Tab-separated table of C-alpha atoms and ligand atoms in Angstrom:
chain	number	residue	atom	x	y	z
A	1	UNK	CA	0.000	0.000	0.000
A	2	UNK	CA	1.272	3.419	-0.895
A	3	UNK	CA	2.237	5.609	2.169
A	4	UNK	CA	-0.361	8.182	1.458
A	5	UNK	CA	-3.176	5.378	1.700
A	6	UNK	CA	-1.402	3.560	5.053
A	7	UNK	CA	-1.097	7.626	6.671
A	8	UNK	CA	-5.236	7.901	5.668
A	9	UNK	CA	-6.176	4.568	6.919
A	10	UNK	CA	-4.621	5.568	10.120
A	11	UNK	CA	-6.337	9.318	10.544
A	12	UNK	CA	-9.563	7.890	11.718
A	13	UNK	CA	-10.050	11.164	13.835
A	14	UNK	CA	-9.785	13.806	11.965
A	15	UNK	CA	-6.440	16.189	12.331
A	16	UNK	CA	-6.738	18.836	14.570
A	17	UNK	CA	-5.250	22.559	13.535
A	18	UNK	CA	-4.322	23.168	17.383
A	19	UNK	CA	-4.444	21.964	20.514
A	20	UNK	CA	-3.409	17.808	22.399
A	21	UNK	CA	-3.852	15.181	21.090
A	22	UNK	CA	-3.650	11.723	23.736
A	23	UNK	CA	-3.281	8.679	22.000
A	24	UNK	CA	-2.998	5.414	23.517
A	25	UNK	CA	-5.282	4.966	26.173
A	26	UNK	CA	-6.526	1.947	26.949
A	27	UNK	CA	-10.406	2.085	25.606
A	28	UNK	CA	-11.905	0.892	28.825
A	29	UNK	CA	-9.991	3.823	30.683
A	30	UNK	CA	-11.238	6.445	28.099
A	31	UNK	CA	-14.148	7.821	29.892
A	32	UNK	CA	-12.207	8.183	33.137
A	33	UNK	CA	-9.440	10.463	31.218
A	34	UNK	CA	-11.962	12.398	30.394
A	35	UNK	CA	-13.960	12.937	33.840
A	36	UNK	CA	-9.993	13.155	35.309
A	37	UNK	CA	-8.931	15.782	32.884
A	38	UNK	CA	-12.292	17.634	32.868
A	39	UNK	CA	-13.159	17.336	29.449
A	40	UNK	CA	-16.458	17.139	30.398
A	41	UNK	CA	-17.070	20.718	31.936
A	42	UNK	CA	-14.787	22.577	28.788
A	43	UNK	CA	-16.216	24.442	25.867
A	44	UNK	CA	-13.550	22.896	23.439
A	45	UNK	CA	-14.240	21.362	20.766
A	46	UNK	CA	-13.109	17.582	21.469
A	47	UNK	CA	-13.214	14.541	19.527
A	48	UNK	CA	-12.529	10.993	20.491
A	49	UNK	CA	-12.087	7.079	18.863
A	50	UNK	CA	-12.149	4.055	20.650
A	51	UNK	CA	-11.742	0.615	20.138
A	52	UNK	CA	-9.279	1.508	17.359
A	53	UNK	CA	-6.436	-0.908	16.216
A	54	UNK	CA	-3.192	-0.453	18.353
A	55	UNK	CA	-0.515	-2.835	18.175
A	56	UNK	CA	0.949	-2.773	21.404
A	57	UNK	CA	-2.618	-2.864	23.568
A	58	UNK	CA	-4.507	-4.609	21.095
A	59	UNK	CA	-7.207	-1.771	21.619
A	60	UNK	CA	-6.663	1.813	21.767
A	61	UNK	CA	-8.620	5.550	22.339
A	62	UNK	CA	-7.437	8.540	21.096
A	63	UNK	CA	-8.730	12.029	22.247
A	64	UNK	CA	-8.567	15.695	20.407
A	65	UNK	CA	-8.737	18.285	21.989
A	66	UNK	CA	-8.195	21.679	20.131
A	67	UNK	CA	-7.098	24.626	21.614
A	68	UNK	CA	-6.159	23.108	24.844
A	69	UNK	CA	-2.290	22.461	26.216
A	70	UNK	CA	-2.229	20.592	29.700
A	71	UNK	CA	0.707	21.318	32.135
A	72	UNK	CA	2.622	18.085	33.117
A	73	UNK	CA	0.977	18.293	36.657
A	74	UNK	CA	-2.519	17.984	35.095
A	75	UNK	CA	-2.074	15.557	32.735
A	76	UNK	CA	0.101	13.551	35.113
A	77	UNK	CA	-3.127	12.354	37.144
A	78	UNK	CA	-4.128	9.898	34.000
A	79	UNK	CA	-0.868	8.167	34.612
A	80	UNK	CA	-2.612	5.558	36.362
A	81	UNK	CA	-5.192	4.565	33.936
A	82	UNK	CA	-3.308	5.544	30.847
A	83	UNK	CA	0.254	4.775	32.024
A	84	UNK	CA	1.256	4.567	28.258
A	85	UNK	CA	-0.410	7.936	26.638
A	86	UNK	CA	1.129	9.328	24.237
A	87	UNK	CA	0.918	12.941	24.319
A	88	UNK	CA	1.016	15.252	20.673
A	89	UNK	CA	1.290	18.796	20.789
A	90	UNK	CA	-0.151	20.025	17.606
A	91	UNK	CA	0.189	23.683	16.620
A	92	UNK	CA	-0.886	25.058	13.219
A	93	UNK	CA	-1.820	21.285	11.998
A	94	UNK	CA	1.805	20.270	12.764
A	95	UNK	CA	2.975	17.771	15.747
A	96	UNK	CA	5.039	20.470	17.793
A	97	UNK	CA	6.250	17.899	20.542
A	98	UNK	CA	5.410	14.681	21.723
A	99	UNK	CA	5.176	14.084	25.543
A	100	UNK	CA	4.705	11.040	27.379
A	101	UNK	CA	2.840	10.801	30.675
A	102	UNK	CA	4.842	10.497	33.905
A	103	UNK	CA	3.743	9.492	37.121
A	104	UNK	CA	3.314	12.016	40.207
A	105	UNK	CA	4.683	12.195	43.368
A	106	UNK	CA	1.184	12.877	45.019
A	107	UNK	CA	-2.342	11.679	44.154
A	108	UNK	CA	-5.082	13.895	45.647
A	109	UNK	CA	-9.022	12.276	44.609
A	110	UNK	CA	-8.933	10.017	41.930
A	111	UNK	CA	-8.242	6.893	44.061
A	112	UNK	CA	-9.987	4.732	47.215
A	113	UNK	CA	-8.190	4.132	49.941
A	114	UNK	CA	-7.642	-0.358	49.787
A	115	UNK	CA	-7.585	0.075	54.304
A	116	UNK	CA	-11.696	-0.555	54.537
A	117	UNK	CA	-10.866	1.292	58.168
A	118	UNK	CA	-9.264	4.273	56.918
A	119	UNK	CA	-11.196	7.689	57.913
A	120	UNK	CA	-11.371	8.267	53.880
A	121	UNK	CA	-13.917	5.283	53.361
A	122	UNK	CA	-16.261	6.596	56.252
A	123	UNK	CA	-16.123	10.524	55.967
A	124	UNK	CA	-16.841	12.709	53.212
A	125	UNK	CA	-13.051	14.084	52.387
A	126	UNK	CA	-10.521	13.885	49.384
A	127	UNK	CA	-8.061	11.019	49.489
A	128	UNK	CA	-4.332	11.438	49.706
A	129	UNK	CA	-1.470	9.588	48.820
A	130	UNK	CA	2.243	9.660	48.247
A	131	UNK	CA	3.669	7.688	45.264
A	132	UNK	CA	6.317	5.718	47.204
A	133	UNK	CA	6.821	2.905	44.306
A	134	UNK	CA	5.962	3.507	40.414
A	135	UNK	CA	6.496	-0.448	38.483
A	136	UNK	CA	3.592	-1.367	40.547
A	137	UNK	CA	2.568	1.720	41.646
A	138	UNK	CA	2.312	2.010	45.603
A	139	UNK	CA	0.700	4.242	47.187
A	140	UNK	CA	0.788	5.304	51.035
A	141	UNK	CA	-2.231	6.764	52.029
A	142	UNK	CA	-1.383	10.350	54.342
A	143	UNK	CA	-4.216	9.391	56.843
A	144	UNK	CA	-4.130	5.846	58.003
A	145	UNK	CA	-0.410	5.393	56.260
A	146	UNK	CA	-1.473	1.896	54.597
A	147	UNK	CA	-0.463	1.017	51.035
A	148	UNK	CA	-2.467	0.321	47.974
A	149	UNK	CA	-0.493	-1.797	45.413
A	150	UNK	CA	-0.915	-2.466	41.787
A	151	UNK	CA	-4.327	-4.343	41.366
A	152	UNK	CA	-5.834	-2.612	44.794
A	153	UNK	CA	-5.607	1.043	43.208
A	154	UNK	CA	-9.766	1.393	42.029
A	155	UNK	CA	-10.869	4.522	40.867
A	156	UNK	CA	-13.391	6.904	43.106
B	1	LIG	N1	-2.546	14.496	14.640
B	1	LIG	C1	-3.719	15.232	14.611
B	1	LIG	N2	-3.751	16.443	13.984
B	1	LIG	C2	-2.666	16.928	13.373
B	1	LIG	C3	-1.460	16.184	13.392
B	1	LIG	C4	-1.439	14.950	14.033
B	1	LIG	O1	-4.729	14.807	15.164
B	1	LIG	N3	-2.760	18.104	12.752
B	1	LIG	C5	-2.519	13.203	15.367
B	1	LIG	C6	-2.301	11.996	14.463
B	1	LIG	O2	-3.544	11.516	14.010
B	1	LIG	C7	-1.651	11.010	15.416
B	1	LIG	C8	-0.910	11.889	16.417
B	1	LIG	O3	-1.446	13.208	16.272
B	1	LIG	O4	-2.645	10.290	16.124
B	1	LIG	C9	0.562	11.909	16.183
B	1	LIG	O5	0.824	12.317	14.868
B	1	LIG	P1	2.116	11.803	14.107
B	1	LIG	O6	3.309	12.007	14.968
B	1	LIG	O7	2.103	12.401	12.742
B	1	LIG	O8	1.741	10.270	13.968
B	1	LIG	P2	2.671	9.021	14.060
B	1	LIG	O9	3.883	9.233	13.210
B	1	LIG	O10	1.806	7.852	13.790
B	1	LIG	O11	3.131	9.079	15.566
B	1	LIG	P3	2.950	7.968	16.690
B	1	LIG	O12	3.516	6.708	16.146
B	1	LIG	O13	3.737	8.566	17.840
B	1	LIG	O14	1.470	7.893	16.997
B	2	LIG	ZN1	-6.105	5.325	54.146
């Protein structure tokens, strides 16, 4: 197949003129980037695939948001449902950089507590934990100190 064709096959989501463009999310996580990132309370215009072909994780979604650059801190919170995302900086239809996600040192929300007694599963308050190990992520929770590890992380 010629390159052109392969490149068009590819561009299921159409190019963006500005703005981020996150590919490789895992499809189940997709709706949860986009409740994490707040995509759902911006006036952007944003476009999304899922289910697409990826080689690496079998399945794939891709977001588009135009107009909108993240700072590493914000986009930093997907790292653990999107640990692989691809980040693509597109500025006048061109890809300006390419990021890739890293994992913070702090996680504030987002996450539950694994310690059924911790204060954070019986009062209404925002979760807290330091990242004290990344490949699997631990977590130490600031209130009752217990870890969550690698399968025990679940999403608030
Ligand atoms: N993209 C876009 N709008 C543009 C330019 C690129 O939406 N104006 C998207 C492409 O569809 C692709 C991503 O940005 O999903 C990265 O573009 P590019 O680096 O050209 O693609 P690849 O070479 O396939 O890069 P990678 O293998 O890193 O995905
Ligand atoms: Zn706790």
């Amino acid at each position: 197949m010629k390159d052109n064709n392969k490149k068009k096959l590819k561009l299921k989501v159409s190019a963006i003129k500005d703005g981020t463009v996150i590919d490789h999310i895992p499809t189940q996580n997709l709706f949860k980037v986009i409740s994490i990132l707040g995509l759902d309370k911006i006036e952007n215009q944003i476009t999304f695939g899922a289910n697409l072909e990826s080689g690496k994780l079998g399945s794939k979604a891709i977001i588009k948001v135009s107009d909108r650059f993240f700072e590493d801190d914000e986009i930093n919170k997907i790292a653990l449902i999107a640990p692989h995302a691809k980040l693509n900086i597109i500025r006048d239809y061109e890809v300006a950089e390419k990021k890739v996600v890293g994992v913070p040192k702090e996680i504030t929300g987002i996450v539950k507590c694994f310690n059924p007694k911790c204060i954070t599963n019986h009062e209404k308050m925002t979760t807290r934990f330091r990242v004290v190990a990344t490949s699997p992520i631990a977590l130490r929770c600031k209130y009752c100190e217990k870890h969550t590890v690698g399968d025990q992380i679940k999403m608030l």
